[in-house]
Short mmCIF file of C-alpha atoms in Angstrom, two decimals:
data_model
loop_
_atom_site.label_atom_id
_atom_site.label_comp_id
_atom_site.label_asym_id
_atom_site.label_seq_id
_atom_site.Cartn_x
_atom_site.Cartn_y
_atom_site.Cartn_z
CA MET C 1 -0.10 0.07 -0.08
CA LYS C 2 2.87 2.20 1.05
CA ARG C 3 4.49 2.05 -2.60
CA ILE C 4 1.03 2.57 -4.19
CA ILE C 5 1.02 5.89 -2.31
CA ASN C 6 4.40 7.07 -3.10
CA TYR C 7 3.69 6.21 -6.58
CA PHE C 8 0.77 8.57 -6.98
CA GLU C 9 2.50 11.36 -4.41
CA THR C 10 5.51 11.56 -6.83
CA ARG C 11 3.56 11.68 -10.04
CA ALA C 12 0.21 13.36 -9.49
CA CYS C 13 -1.08 13.39 -5.69
CA ALA C 14 -2.50 10.58 -3.02
CA PRO C 15 -4.89 11.37 -0.47
CA ALA C 16 -4.57 11.68 3.24
CA TYR C 17 -6.49 10.09 5.60
CA SER C 18 -8.77 12.90 5.77
CA GLY C 19 -9.11 12.74 2.17
CA TRP C 20 -10.30 9.11 2.37
CA VAL C 21 -13.13 10.16 4.79
CA LEU C 22 -14.37 13.03 2.86
CA SER C 23 -14.49 10.85 -0.35
CA GLY C 24 -16.34 8.14 1.78
CA ILE C 25 -18.71 10.55 2.98
CA THR C 26 -19.30 12.07 -0.37
CA ILE C 27 -20.02 8.70 -2.09
CA CYS C 28 -22.73 8.19 0.93
CA PHE C 29 -24.32 11.32 0.48
CA PHE C 30 -24.45 10.76 -3.15
CA GLY C 31 -25.89 7.46 -2.95
CA ALA C 32 -28.72 8.64 -0.44
CA ALA C 33 -29.51 11.68 -3.01
CA ILE C 34 -30.24 8.92 -5.65
CA ASN C 35 -32.40 7.13 -3.04
CA THR C 36 -34.40 9.70 -1.77
CA MET C 37 -34.03 12.43 -4.78
CA ALA C 38 -33.58 15.18 -2.00
CA GLY C 39 -31.98 18.31 -3.54
CA TRP C 40 -30.30 19.25 -0.33
CA LEU C 41 -28.33 15.98 -0.71
CA TYR C 42 -27.06 16.58 -3.91
CA VAL C 43 -25.93 19.98 -3.09
CA ILE C 44 -23.72 18.46 -0.12
CA SER C 45 -22.35 15.86 -2.12
CA GLY C 46 -21.66 18.20 -5.02
CA VAL C 47 -19.97 20.72 -2.96
CA SER C 48 -17.89 17.86 -1.30
CA CYS C 49 -16.82 16.39 -4.87
CA ALA C 50 -15.78 20.10 -5.77
CA LEU C 51 -13.59 20.35 -2.72
CA LEU C 52 -11.83 16.92 -3.43
CA VAL C 53 -11.42 17.96 -7.15
CA ILE C 54 -9.63 21.45 -6.11
CA ALA C 55 -7.63 19.53 -2.94
CA ALA C 56 -6.28 17.17 -5.77
CA ILE C 57 -5.17 19.77 -8.18
CA LEU C 58 -3.72 22.52 -6.02
CA PRO C 59 -0.66 20.76 -4.43
CA SER C 60 1.05 19.64 -7.49
CA SER C 61 0.65 23.06 -9.29
CA SER C 62 1.76 24.86 -6.00
CA LEU C 63 5.30 22.86 -5.98
CA LYS C 64 5.83 23.88 -9.81
CA ARG C 65 6.36 27.54 -8.68
CA LEU C 66 8.78 27.06 -5.98
CA SER C 67 12.49 26.93 -6.34
CA ILE C 68 15.36 26.28 -3.87
CA ARG C 69 18.86 27.56 -3.39
CA ARG C 70 21.24 26.23 -1.06
CA ARG C 71 24.09 28.06 0.44
CA PRO C 72 27.65 27.18 0.75
CA ILE C 73 28.44 24.86 3.70
CA GLU C 74 31.09 25.71 5.95
CA PRO C 75 34.01 22.98 6.77
CA VAL C 76 33.58 21.55 9.87
CA THR C 77 35.50 19.09 12.19
CA ALA C 78 34.30 15.71 13.19
CA GLY C 79 32.37 15.80 15.93
CA ASP C 80 30.84 19.06 15.16
CA ASP C 81 27.57 20.11 13.56
CA LEU C 82 27.17 21.03 9.84
CA VAL C 83 24.93 23.98 9.27
CA VAL C 84 22.76 23.63 6.27
CA GLU C 85 21.20 26.85 4.98
CA PHE C 86 18.06 27.04 2.33
CA GLU C 87 16.64 29.95 0.55
CA ILE C 88 12.87 29.32 -0.94
CA THR C 89 11.56 31.50 -3.49
CA ASN C 90 7.84 31.31 -4.21
CA GLN C 91 7.69 32.96 -7.62
CA SER C 92 3.65 32.82 -8.04
CA LYS C 93 1.35 35.41 -7.27
CA GLN C 94 -0.62 33.17 -4.59
CA ASP C 95 0.51 32.19 -1.34
CA VAL C 96 2.04 28.43 -0.79
CA SER C 97 0.93 26.76 2.29
CA LEU C 98 1.09 23.34 4.17
CA LEU C 99 4.63 22.55 2.67
CA SER C 100 7.37 20.33 4.10
CA VAL C 101 11.01 20.31 2.78
CA LYS C 102 13.08 17.28 3.22
CA ASP C 103 16.97 17.25 2.49
CA ILE C 104 17.89 13.64 1.34
CA LEU C 105 21.18 13.26 3.07
CA PRO C 106 23.91 10.51 2.41
CA TYR C 107 23.51 7.48 4.51
CA THR C 108 26.26 8.28 6.83
CA LEU C 109 24.61 11.73 7.54
CA ASN C 110 21.07 10.60 7.50
CA THR C 111 21.78 8.01 10.38
CA LEU C 112 22.47 10.94 12.73
CA SER C 113 20.05 13.32 11.62
CA VAL C 114 16.98 11.85 13.15
CA LEU C 115 14.16 14.39 11.84
CA SER C 116 16.50 17.43 11.77
CA ASN C 117 16.67 17.58 7.81
CA GLN C 118 12.84 17.67 7.89
CA HIS C 119 11.27 21.30 7.96
CA ALA C 120 7.55 22.12 8.10
CA ILE C 121 6.44 25.42 6.72
CA ASN C 122 3.12 27.12 7.26
CA ILE C 123 3.05 29.53 4.52
CA ILE C 124 5.07 31.35 1.97
CA GLY C 125 3.88 34.61 0.67
CA ALA C 126 3.65 35.47 -2.95
CA LYS C 127 6.55 36.72 -4.67
CA SER C 128 8.56 36.20 -1.37
CA ASN C 129 11.59 34.21 0.04
CA TYR C 130 11.60 31.93 3.04
CA SER C 131 14.89 31.03 4.51
CA PHE C 132 15.64 28.41 7.06
CA SER C 133 18.54 26.28 8.57
CA TYR C 134 19.06 22.95 10.29
CA ARG C 135 22.12 21.27 11.89
CA VAL C 136 23.27 17.76 11.55
CA ASN C 137 26.08 15.99 13.52
CA ALA C 138 28.99 15.02 11.44
CA GLU C 139 30.59 12.22 13.76
CA ARG C 140 33.09 10.95 10.79
CA ARG C 141 35.45 12.89 8.62
CA GLY C 142 34.97 12.78 4.98
CA LEU C 143 33.64 14.59 1.78
CA TYR C 144 29.92 14.43 1.76
CA ARG C 145 27.87 15.20 -1.67
CA TRP C 146 24.17 14.95 -2.05
CA HIS C 147 21.95 16.53 -4.70
CA THR C 148 18.23 16.02 -3.78
CA VAL C 149 15.61 17.88 -1.70
CA GLU C 150 11.95 16.86 -1.68
CA PHE C 151 9.25 19.25 -1.31
CA ARG C 152 5.82 17.86 -0.36
CA SER C 153 2.60 19.56 -0.25
CA GLY C 154 -0.93 19.62 0.83
CA ALA C 155 -2.36 22.78 -0.10
CA PRO C 156 -4.75 24.23 0.40
CA PHE C 157 -6.86 21.64 2.61
CA GLY C 158 -4.41 18.95 3.56
CA LEU C 159 -6.92 16.39 1.66
CA PHE C 160 -4.32 15.31 -0.79
CA TRP C 161 -0.47 15.59 -0.52
CA SER C 162 1.99 15.79 -3.80
CA ARG C 163 5.65 15.19 -3.58
CA ARG C 164 8.43 16.70 -5.80
CA GLU C 165 12.01 16.44 -6.00
CA HIS C 166 14.39 19.27 -6.75
CA ASN C 167 17.97 18.97 -7.67
CA CYS C 168 20.05 21.34 -5.30
CA PRO C 169 23.42 20.16 -4.98
CA ALA C 170 25.45 20.16 -1.63
CA TYR C 171 29.27 19.73 -0.80
CA SER C 172 30.46 19.59 2.49
CA ILE C 173 34.07 18.86 3.93
CA VAL C 174 34.31 17.17 7.67
CA TYR C 175 38.00 17.53 8.69
CA PRO C 176 39.65 14.94 10.94
CA GLN C 177 39.89 16.09 14.63
CA VAL C 178 43.51 17.55 15.36
CA LEU C 179 44.62 16.66 18.96
CA PRO C 180 45.99 19.64 21.11
CA LEU C 181 49.62 18.14 21.72
CA THR C 182 51.96 20.05 24.43
CA THR C 183 55.06 17.89 23.46
CA CYS C 184 55.79 15.43 20.88
CA PRO C 185 59.08 13.49 20.97
CA LEU C 186 58.49 11.94 17.94
CA ILE C 187 59.05 15.53 16.30
CA ASP C 188 60.98 17.45 18.77
CA GLU C 189 63.84 14.82 18.88
CA ILE C 190 64.25 14.50 14.94
CA GLY C 191 67.89 14.93 14.51
CA LEU C 192 68.75 14.28 17.97
CA ASP C 193 70.03 10.73 17.43
CA TYR C 194 72.39 11.43 14.53
CA SER C 195 73.99 14.54 16.17
CA CYS C 196 74.78 12.85 19.40
CA ARG C 197 76.59 9.67 17.87
CA GLY C 198 80.19 9.65 18.54
CA ASN C 199 79.65 12.96 20.78
CA PRO C 200 80.17 12.36 24.70
CA GLN C 201 79.45 15.93 25.19
CA GLY C 202 75.74 15.32 24.13
CA ASN C 203 74.19 17.38 21.54
CA PRO C 204 76.50 19.61 19.54
CA LEU C 205 73.48 21.77 18.39
CA MET C 206 72.89 23.10 21.59
CA GLN C 207 76.93 23.16 22.15
CA ALA C 208 78.13 24.84 18.79
CA THR C 209 78.94 28.55 18.60
CA GLU C 210 79.96 28.58 15.13
CA GLY C 211 78.59 27.34 11.68
CA LEU C 212 75.00 27.04 12.94
CA MET C 213 74.21 30.29 13.80
CA ARG C 214 71.53 32.22 11.63
CA SER C 215 71.31 35.74 12.78
CA LEU C 216 71.99 38.13 15.71
CA ARG C 217 69.19 39.79 17.80
CA PRO C 218 68.81 42.12 20.55
CA TYR C 219 69.30 40.61 23.80
CA HIS C 220 65.66 39.92 25.81
CA VAL C 221 65.10 39.36 29.44
CA GLY C 222 65.88 35.74 29.97
CA ASP C 223 67.87 34.62 27.20
CA PRO C 224 70.95 32.92 28.39
CA ILE C 225 74.06 34.92 28.63
CA ARG C 226 76.06 32.05 26.96
CA LEU C 227 74.45 33.12 23.63
CA VAL C 228 75.59 36.60 23.84
CA HIS C 229 77.80 37.78 20.89
CA TRP C 230 80.49 39.78 22.84
CA ARG C 231 82.13 41.17 19.89
CA THR C 232 79.31 42.49 17.91
CA SER C 233 77.60 43.54 21.21
CA ALA C 234 80.47 45.82 21.83
CA ARG C 235 80.75 47.02 18.18
CA TYR C 236 76.69 48.05 18.65
CA GLY C 237 76.95 49.13 22.35
CA GLU C 238 74.07 47.06 23.23
CA LEU C 239 73.98 43.18 23.95
CA ARG C 240 73.37 40.91 20.76
CA VAL C 241 72.33 37.34 21.29
CA ARG C 242 72.97 34.54 18.46
CA GLU C 243 70.12 32.70 17.17
CA PHE C 244 70.62 29.19 15.75
CA GLU C 245 68.91 26.78 13.26
CA THR C 246 66.38 24.80 14.49
CA ILE C 247 67.24 21.32 15.94
CA THR C 248 65.96 19.57 12.69
CA GLY C 249 69.39 20.81 10.82
CA GLY C 250 67.43 22.17 8.33
CA GLN C 251 65.59 18.96 6.93
CA ASP C 252 61.82 19.11 6.01
CA ILE C 253 59.56 16.97 8.32
CA ILE C 254 57.20 14.69 5.96
CA ILE C 255 54.47 12.97 7.64
CA ALA C 256 53.93 9.95 5.31
CA LEU C 257 50.46 8.07 5.76
CA ASP C 258 50.37 4.50 4.55
CA SER C 259 47.15 5.01 2.76
CA GLY C 260 47.88 2.11 0.13
CA GLY C 261 48.08 -0.51 2.68
CA LYS C 262 45.62 -2.59 4.43
CA TRP C 263 43.93 -1.17 7.60
CA ASP C 264 41.39 -1.73 10.18
CA GLU C 265 38.74 0.83 10.21
CA GLU C 266 39.28 2.14 13.42
CA ASN C 267 43.37 1.94 13.05
CA PHE C 268 42.96 4.11 9.96
CA GLU C 269 40.73 6.79 11.51
CA GLN C 270 43.09 7.09 14.58
CA ALA C 271 46.13 7.35 11.80
CA VAL C 272 44.32 10.37 10.28
CA ILE C 273 43.78 11.89 13.30
CA ALA C 274 47.32 11.43 14.27
CA ALA C 275 48.61 12.61 10.79
CA ALA C 276 46.68 16.03 11.48
CA SER C 277 47.60 16.40 15.07
CA LEU C 278 51.64 15.84 14.18
CA TYR C 279 51.38 18.34 11.20
CA PHE C 280 49.64 21.23 13.37
CA TYR C 281 51.98 20.43 16.09
CA ALA C 282 54.95 20.91 13.82
CA MET C 283 53.57 24.05 12.07
CA HIS C 284 53.04 25.39 15.85
CA GLN C 285 57.05 24.77 16.22
CA GLN C 286 57.51 26.76 13.26
CA MET C 287 58.86 24.01 11.20
CA ASN C 288 58.57 23.41 7.56
CA VAL C 289 56.40 20.51 7.57
CA GLN C 290 54.56 18.40 4.72
CA LEU C 291 52.07 15.61 4.25
CA TRP C 292 52.38 12.52 1.95
CA THR C 293 49.68 10.01 0.90
CA LYS C 294 49.79 7.58 -1.78
CA ASP C 295 47.46 9.59 -4.24
CA THR C 296 48.23 12.97 -3.47
CA GLY C 297 52.08 13.04 -3.19
CA LEU C 298 53.30 15.87 -0.96
CA VAL C 299 50.78 18.44 0.14
CA LYS C 300 51.42 21.92 2.14
CA GLY C 301 49.23 24.04 3.69
CA GLU C 302 46.60 24.00 6.57
CA ARG C 303 43.47 23.78 4.39
CA SER C 304 45.28 21.57 1.84
CA VAL C 305 46.41 19.13 4.30
CA LEU C 306 42.90 18.83 6.15
CA GLU C 307 41.04 18.30 2.99
CA THR C 308 43.65 15.64 1.74
CA LEU C 309 43.08 14.06 5.10
CA ALA C 310 39.30 14.24 5.04
CA ALA C 311 39.45 12.44 1.48
CA THR C 312 41.91 9.92 1.90
CA THR C 313 41.01 6.24 2.18
CA PRO C 314 42.98 2.91 2.66
CA LEU C 315 43.93 0.60 0.08
CA GLN C 316 44.55 3.02 -2.92
CA ASP C 317 45.51 1.42 -5.91
CA GLU C 318 46.68 4.67 -7.99
CA VAL C 319 49.89 5.91 -7.37
CA ILE C 320 50.64 9.46 -8.28
CA ALA C 321 54.12 10.11 -6.54
CA GLU C 322 56.45 7.69 -5.09
CA LEU C 323 57.53 7.96 -1.00
CA PRO C 324 60.27 10.80 -0.90
CA LYS C 325 64.00 9.50 -0.36
CA LEU C 326 64.08 11.58 2.64
CA PRO C 327 63.55 10.98 6.53
CA ILE C 328 59.82 10.89 7.04
CA ILE C 329 57.63 10.10 10.08
CA TRP C 330 55.60 6.79 8.72
CA LEU C 331 52.22 5.98 10.03
CA SER C 332 51.15 2.20 9.25
CA GLN C 333 49.74 -0.78 10.47
CA ASN C 334 52.12 -3.22 8.59
CA PRO C 335 55.28 -3.53 10.42
CA VAL C 336 57.24 -4.99 7.23
CA THR C 337 56.94 -1.32 5.72
CA LEU C 338 59.14 -0.23 8.18
CA SER C 339 62.32 -1.70 6.57
CA SER C 340 61.78 0.46 3.58
CA ILE C 341 61.97 3.95 5.51
CA ASN C 342 65.10 5.71 5.46
CA ASN C 343 67.54 6.38 7.85
CA GLY C 344 66.50 9.20 10.42
CA SER C 345 62.94 8.30 9.88
CA ARG C 346 60.40 7.91 12.65
CA TRP C 347 57.29 5.55 13.01
CA LEU C 348 53.90 5.06 14.62
CA LEU C 349 52.59 1.61 14.14
CA TRP C 350 49.16 0.59 14.94
CA GLN C 351 48.32 -3.34 15.58
CA PRO C 352 45.36 -4.84 13.65
CA LYS C 353 42.41 -6.27 15.56
CA SER C 354 43.56 -9.88 14.30
CA PRO C 355 47.41 -9.42 14.58
CA GLU C 356 49.76 -11.72 12.21
CA THR C 357 52.91 -13.00 13.33
CA GLN C 358 55.31 -10.11 11.81
CA GLU C 359 58.40 -8.99 12.91
CA ILE C 360 60.00 -5.11 12.96
CA ILE C 361 62.79 -5.60 11.29
CA ASN C 362 64.03 -1.63 11.14
CA ARG C 363 66.04 -1.54 14.18
CA GLU C 364 67.62 1.95 13.52
CA ALA C 365 64.38 4.08 13.36
CA PRO C 366 63.01 4.94 16.56
CA GLY C 367 58.90 4.90 16.92
CA ILE C 368 55.87 3.99 18.90
CA ILE C 369 53.62 1.29 18.83
CA LEU C 370 50.28 2.33 19.52
CA SER C 371 47.63 0.39 21.63
CA HIS C 372 43.77 0.26 21.74
CA ASP C 373 43.79 0.41 25.69
CA GLU C 374 45.32 4.08 25.95
CA GLN C 375 44.25 7.38 24.40
CA LEU C 376 45.98 8.53 21.34
CA GLN C 377 46.95 11.90 22.46
CA VAL C 378 48.43 10.25 25.39
CA GLN C 379 50.64 8.03 23.31
CA LEU C 380 51.69 10.75 20.82
CA GLN C 381 53.38 12.37 23.69
CA LYS C 382 55.35 9.21 25.05
CA ARG C 383 58.87 9.01 24.61
CA LEU C 384 60.25 6.95 21.68
CA GLY C 385 61.44 3.39 21.32
CA ASN C 386 63.49 1.49 19.04
CA GLY C 387 62.36 -1.11 16.68
CA LEU C 388 62.48 -4.73 17.82
#
């Protein structure tokens, strides 16, 4: 029965419960009029029949005079609400009443919207606009596209309802979460292991006074006295302090996500969050950082990185760019891939829910094996360990 009603609603109109009741009463009055030949029964049945005809014609005709425009949807972070805004224009010289608008959302968003994507409108005036908005929670990152808005009208009496679909494309981006890291040894200690090798004095970058100096600047309260360049200070008559290159030794930081490998769904979502968090932490530390995925290659810039991470999926077959032959921070679920990363690299390794017996065979590159029992933010701030 529901299929039949939907068929007639989308092509012409279908009676509501009240329409069925009035139709039954009209038939009864008309039958009584034939039997009794009473004029007043003919009048009642005629008026009722006229109401039914008008109520069946007007809903579909009123929908033809409506147009809808969707405003651009601002990007949000996973867990926040998407704000979807519409503007409906009544192009006719008559009011449109008893209107229902439903935005046909993608399945992932539709399961979370409950009934928020439906909006009832009592009346839209002639030659006027009507604006409204609704919110839908976006729990998962991704690029979302949908195209259909459904109008349903029962004007003017609600006896018959007609439904029509309008093409109104929508595009929204849900960025992955970015964890607020206060420290991250995975990035902070890049370059320390090589600079300390064979040097019993510790890190030469912290000890050196020549060759690594970038510039001189005026002394600020709290600067170490050992950084004062006395010869230049004497020349200018004020204290001048040396500034050194960053601890990375001028190397770019490349965060590489193994998007071509096999992943558990939960692990891959965590890896995307980790990649975004590491990128923004490195940006906050004023480092030259880039993101690499299998289908995009190297990407730089806050918006570009977030859009790339929002769109990325595992098991990507298309290879646009090879992995850079540079030290990287490698995010993967496959321990075998650790053997192929370059010296000076770091890694984050997720354990699959159904672990296979595989050995981490890169003993030179330090990294972190992530656990499901501990928060990701806490683990990203841990000290590093070596491959086993």
